[in-house]
Coordinates of C-alpha atoms in Angstrom, one line a residue:
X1 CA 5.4 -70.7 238.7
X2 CA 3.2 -72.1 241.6
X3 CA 4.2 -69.4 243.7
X4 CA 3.4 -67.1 241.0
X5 CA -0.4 -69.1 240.3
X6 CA -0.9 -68.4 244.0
X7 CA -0.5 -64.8 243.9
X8 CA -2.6 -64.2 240.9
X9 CA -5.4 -66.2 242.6
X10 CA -4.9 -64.4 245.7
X11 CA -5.4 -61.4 243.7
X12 CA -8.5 -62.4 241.6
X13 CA -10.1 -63.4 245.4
X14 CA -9.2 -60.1 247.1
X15 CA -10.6 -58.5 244.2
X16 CA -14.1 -60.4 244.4
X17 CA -13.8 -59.7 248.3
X18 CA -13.5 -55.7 247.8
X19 CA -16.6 -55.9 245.1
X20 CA -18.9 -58.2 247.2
X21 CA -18.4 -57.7 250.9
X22 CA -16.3 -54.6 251.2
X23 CA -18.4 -53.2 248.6
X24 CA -15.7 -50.4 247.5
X25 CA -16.1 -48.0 244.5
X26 CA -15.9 -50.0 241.2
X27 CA -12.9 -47.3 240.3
X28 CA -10.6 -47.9 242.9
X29 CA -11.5 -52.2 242.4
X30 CA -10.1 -51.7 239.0
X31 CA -7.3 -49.4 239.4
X32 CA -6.3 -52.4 242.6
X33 CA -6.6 -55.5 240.0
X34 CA -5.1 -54.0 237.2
X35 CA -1.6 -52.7 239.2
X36 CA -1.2 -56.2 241.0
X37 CA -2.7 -58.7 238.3
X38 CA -0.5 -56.7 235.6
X39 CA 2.4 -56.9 237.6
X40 CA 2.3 -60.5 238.5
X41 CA 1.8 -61.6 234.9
X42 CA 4.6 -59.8 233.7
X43 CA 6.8 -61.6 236.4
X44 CA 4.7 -64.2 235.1
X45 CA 5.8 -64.2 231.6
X46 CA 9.1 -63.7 232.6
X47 CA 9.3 -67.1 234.4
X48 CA 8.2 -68.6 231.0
X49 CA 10.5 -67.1 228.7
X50 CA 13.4 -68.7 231.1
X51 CA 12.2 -72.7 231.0
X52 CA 14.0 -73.2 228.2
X53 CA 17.2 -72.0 229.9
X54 CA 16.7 -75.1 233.0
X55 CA 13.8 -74.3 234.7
X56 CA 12.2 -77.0 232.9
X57 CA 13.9 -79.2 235.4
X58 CA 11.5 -78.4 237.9
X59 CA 8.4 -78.7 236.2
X60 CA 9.2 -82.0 234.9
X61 CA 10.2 -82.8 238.9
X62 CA 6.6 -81.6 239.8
X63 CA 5.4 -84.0 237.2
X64 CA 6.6 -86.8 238.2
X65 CA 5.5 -86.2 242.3
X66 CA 2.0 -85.6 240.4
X67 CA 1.7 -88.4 238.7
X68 CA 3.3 -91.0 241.5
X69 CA 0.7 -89.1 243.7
X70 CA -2.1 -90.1 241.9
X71 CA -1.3 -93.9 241.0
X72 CA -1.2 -94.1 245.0
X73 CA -4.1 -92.4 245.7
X74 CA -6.0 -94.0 242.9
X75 CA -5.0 -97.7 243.8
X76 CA -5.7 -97.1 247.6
X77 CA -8.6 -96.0 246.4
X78 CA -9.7 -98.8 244.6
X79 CA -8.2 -101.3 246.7
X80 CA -9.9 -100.2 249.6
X81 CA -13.6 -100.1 247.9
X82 CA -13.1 -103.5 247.0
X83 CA -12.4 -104.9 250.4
X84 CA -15.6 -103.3 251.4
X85 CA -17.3 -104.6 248.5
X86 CA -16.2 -108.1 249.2
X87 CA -16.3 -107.9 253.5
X88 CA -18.4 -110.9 254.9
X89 CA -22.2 -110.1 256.0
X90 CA -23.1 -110.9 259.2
X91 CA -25.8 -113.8 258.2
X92 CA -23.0 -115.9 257.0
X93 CA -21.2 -114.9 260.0
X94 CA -24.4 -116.6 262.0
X95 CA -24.7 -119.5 259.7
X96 CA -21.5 -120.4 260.2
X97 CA -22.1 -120.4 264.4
X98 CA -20.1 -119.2 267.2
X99 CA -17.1 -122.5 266.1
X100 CA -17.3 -120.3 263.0
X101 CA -17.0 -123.8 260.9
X102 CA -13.8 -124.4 262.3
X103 CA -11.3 -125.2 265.7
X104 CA -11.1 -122.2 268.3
X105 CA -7.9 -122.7 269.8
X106 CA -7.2 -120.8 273.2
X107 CA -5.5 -117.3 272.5
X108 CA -6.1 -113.8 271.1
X109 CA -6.1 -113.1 267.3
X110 CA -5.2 -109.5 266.2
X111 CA -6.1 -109.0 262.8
X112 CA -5.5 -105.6 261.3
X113 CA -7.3 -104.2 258.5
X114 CA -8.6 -101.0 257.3
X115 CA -12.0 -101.3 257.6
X116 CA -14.4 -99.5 260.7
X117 CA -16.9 -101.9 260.1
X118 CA -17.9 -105.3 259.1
X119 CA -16.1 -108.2 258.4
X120 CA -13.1 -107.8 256.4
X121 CA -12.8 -110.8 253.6
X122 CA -9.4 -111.6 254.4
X123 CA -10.7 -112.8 257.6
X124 CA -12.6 -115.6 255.4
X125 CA -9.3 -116.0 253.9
X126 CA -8.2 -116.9 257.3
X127 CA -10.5 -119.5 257.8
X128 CA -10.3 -121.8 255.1
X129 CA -6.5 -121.3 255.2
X130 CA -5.7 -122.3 258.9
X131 CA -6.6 -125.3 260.2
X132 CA -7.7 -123.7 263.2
X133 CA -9.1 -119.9 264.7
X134 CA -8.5 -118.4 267.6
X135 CA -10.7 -118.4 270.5
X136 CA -11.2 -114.7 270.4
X137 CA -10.2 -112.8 267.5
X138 CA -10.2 -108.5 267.6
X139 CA -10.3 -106.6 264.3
X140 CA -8.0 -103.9 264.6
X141 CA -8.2 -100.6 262.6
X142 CA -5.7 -97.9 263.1
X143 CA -7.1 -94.3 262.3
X144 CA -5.2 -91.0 262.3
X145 CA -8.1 -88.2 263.5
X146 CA -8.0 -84.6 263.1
X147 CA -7.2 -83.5 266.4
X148 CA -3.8 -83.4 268.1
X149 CA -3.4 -85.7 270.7
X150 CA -6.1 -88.7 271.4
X151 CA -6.3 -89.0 275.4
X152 CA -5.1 -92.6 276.1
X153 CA -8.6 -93.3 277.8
X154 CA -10.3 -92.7 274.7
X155 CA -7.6 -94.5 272.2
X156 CA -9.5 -97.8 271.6
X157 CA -13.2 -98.3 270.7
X158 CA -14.9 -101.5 271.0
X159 CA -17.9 -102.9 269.6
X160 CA -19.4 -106.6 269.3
X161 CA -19.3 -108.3 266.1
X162 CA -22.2 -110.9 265.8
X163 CA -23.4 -112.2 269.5
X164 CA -22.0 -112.7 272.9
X165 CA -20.8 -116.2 271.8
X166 CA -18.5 -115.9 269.2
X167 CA -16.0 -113.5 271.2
X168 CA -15.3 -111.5 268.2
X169 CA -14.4 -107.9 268.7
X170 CA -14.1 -104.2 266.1
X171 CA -11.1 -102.3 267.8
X172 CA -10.8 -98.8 266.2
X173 CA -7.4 -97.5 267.3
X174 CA -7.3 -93.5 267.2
X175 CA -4.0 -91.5 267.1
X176 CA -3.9 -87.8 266.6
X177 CA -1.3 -86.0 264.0
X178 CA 0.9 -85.5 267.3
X179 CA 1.0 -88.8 268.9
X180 CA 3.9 -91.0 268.5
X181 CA 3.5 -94.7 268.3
X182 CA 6.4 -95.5 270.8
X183 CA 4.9 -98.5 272.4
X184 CA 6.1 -101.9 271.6
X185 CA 3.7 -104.9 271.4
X186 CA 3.6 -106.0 274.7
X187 CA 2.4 -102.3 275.8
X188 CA -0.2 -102.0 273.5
X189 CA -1.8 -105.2 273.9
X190 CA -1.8 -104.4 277.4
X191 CA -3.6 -101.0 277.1
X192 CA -5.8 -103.0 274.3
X193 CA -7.2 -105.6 277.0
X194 CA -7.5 -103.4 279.8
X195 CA -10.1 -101.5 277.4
X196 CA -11.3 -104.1 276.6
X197 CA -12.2 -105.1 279.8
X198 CA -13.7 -102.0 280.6
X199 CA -15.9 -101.8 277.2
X200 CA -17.2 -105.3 278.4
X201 CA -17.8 -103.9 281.9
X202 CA -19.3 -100.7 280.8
X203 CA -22.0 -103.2 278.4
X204 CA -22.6 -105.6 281.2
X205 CA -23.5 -101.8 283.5
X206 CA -25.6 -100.7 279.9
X207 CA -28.0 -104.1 280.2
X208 CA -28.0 -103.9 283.6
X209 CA -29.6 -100.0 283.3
X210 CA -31.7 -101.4 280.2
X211 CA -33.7 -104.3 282.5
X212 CA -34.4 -101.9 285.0
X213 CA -35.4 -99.6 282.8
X214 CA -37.6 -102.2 280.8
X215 CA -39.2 -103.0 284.1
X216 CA -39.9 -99.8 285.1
X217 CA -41.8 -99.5 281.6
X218 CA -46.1 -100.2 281.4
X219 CA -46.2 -100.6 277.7
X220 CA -43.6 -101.9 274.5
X221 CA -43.8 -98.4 273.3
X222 CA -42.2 -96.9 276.0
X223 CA -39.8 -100.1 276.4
X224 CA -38.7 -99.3 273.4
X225 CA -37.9 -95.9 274.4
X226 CA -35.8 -96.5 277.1
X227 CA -33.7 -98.4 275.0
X228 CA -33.0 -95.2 272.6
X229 CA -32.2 -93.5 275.8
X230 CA -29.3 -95.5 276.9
X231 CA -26.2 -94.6 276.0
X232 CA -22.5 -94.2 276.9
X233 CA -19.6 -91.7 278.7
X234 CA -20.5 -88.5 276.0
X235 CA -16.1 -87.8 276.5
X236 CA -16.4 -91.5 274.0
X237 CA -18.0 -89.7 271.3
X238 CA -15.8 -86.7 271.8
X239 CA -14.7 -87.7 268.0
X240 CA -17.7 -89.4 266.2
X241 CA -17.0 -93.1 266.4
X242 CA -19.4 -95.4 267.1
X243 CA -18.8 -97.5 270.7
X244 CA -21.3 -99.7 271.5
X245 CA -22.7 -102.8 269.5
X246 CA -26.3 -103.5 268.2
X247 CA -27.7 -105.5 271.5
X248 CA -30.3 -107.3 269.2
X249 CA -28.3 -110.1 267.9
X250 CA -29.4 -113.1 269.7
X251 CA -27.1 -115.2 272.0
X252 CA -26.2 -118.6 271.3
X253 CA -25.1 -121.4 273.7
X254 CA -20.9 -121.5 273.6
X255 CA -19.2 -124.8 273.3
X256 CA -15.6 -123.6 272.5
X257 CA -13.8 -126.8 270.7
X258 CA -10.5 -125.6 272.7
X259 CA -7.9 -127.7 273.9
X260 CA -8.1 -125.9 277.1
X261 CA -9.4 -127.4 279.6
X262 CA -10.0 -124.1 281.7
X263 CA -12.7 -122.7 279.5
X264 CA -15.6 -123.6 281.0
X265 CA -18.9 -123.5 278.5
X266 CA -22.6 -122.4 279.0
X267 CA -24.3 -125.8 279.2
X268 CA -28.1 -125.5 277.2
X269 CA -30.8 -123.9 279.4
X270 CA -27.8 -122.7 281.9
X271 CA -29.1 -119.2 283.2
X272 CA -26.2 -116.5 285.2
X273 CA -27.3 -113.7 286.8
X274 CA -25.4 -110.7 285.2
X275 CA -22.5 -110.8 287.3
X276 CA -21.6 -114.3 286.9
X277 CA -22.1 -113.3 283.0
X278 CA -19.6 -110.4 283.2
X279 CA -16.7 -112.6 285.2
X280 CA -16.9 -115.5 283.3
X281 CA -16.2 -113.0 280.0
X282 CA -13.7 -111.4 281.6
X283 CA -11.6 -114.5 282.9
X284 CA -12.1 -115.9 279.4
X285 CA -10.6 -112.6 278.0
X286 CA -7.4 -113.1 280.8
X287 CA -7.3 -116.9 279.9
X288 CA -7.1 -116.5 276.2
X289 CA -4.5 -113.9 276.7
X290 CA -1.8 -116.1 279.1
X291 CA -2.1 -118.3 276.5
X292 CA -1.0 -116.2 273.9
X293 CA -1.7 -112.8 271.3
X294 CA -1.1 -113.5 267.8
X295 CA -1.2 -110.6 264.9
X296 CA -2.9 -111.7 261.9
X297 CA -1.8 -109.3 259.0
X298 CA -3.4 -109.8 255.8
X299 CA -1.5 -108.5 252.6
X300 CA -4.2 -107.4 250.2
X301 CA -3.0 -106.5 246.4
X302 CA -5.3 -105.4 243.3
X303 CA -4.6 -106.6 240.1
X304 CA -6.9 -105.4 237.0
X305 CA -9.3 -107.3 235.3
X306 CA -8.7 -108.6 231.5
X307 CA -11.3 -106.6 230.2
X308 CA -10.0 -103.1 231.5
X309 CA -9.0 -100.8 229.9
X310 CA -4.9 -100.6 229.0
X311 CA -4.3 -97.5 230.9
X312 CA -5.9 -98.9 234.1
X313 CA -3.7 -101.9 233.4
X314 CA -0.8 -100.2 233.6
X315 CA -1.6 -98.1 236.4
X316 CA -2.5 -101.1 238.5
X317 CA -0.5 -104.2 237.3
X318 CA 2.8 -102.1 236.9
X319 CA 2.9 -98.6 238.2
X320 CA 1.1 -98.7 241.7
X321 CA 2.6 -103.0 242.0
X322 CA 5.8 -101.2 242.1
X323 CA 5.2 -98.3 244.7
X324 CA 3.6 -101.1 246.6
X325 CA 6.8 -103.2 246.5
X326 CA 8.8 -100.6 247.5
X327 CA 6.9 -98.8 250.3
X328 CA 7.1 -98.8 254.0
X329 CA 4.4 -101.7 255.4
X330 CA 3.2 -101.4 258.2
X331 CA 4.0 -104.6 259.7
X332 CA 7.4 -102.7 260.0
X333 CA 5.9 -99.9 262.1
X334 CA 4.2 -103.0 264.3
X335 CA 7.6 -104.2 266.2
X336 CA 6.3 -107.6 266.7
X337 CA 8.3 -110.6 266.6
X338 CA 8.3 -113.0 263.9
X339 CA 7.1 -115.3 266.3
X340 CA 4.0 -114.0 267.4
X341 CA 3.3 -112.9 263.5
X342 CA 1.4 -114.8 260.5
X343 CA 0.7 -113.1 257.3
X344 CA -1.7 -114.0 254.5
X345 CA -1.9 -112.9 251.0
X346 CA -4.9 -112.4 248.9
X347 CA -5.3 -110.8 245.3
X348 CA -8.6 -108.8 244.5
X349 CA -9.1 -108.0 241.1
X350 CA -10.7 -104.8 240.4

């Protein structure tokens, strides 16, 4: 029958392609749609007349795919429209300082979500759950682009969340429909750092360029146009991601309340030129990963409210809860040891 469907559109389409662009004689149009279209609805009708005999099996199988379809698509849906309804803003972010009203213990936090941008709530989860945060913490997003293959230069995107002092990072993670994800944990978090490194070196080279420029400048006006001037390698935006971070958010002094005593802070009123600035980052980055990488995994679930509506109860609480339960996470697709792995639930109700 879908075979059939297809034909008969394919028909109706080649037909409206002969009147308007071919523009053939209104005769021969007719005589061309009522051979094909006549033939194909009798085989048509033929089909039909045979469903009772079994082929009913199949329709009721293409049912069934339809509807589990849509219960996934519609609770992904809504599930991920309510984490970016509920991510955190970056105020509180500031309000809460660089300590991020907690401990920063000395390592690197992964925590995976789906989100490009902000602050995912489950990370808010994470801090009033733990007794204590990581000293640098990298939001992971993995996103499959339309392209084949992603060149392994151009794999990770980086961009600052909130200021300099609060060593929190937005990782976008691009594969193409052709890459495999062969790398166990240790590999990628290598490849992840060593981008890392050169995101932060490839800033420290951008505020370098924009002083220079700013002192080059005779008037605010065209300050501020050398600013919109500056930007990064054009093979980064190759696929429409954004790299580079807002540079407006003011700095703050960093007093890291690690237990290591090899982090060394910026004392108030301490002034580095930019390359003491840039090696200081990047032995914190190497520092905070001997000590240790830990993947933060946060398993979000939907539940509906009480005053929905029964269908969407039952679509939500019972139909996509099971495919849920009974799909492939993605922790499994991570390869990490248990060890290195702490997992959080949270409900949203939508």
């Amino acid at each position: 029958i879908a075979e059939l469907g297809v034909m008969m559109m394919t028909t109706i389409l080649v037909t409206i392609v002969m009147l308007l662009i071919w523009q053939i004689n209104i005769i021969i149009v007719l005589s061309f749609l009522v051979f094909f279209l006549g033939l194909e609805l009798t085989i048509f009708s033929s089909v039909l007349w045979s469903v009772g005999d079994g082929s009913w099996i199949i329709l009721v199988f293409a049912v069934v795919l339809f509807f589990i379809m849509y219960v996934w698509n519609y609770g992904s849906k809504l599930k991920y429209e309510t984490e970016v309804k509920k991510k955190l803003s970056t105020e509180l972010m500031r309000q809460l300082g660089c300590n991020l009203g907690t401990v920063r213990a000395p390592g690197i936090g992964l925590l995976y979500n789906e989100l490009v941008k902000g602050v995912p709530a489950i990370f808010g989860h994470f801090l009033t759950t733990l007794p204590a945060i990581h000293s640098m913490i990298i939001f992971v997003c993995i996103k499959y682009v339309p392209v084949p293959v992603v060149p392994q230069g151009e794999r990770f995107l980086f961009r600052r969340v909130c200021g300099k002092s609060y060593h929190i990072f937005r990782c976008i993670a691009r594969y193409g429909y052709k890459d495999v994800r062969k790398e166990n944990h240790q590999t990628f978090e290598q490849l992840l750092i060593e981008s890392l490194e050169k995101f932060i070196r490839r800033e420290a080279q951008e505020r370098q360029l924009e002083s220079d420029g700013d002192e080059d400048t005779e008037s605010d006006d065209e300050m501020n146009s050398s600013r919109l001037l500056i930007a990064p390698n054009g093979s980064v935006y190759s696929l429409g991601v954004p790299l580079l971070a807002d540079f407006t958010c003011p700095e703050k002094p960093i007093f890291e309340a690690s237990t290591s005593a090899e982090v060394v802070p910026f004392l108030p009123g301490e002034t580095l030129d930019p390359e003491q600035s840039l090696e200081r980052e990047l032995s914190f980055i190497r520092k905070a990963k001997e000590s240790g990488v830990v993947y933060l995994l946060g398993h979000g679930d939907i539940r509906a409210r009480k005053d929905s509506w029964f269908i969407k109860k039952l679509i939500i609480n019972y139909f996509y809860a099971f495919l849920r339960k009974n799909c492939r996470r993605g922790i499994a697709n991570l390869t990490v040891p248990h060890s290195n792995l702490m997992q959080v639930g949270m409900t949203y109700m939508v």
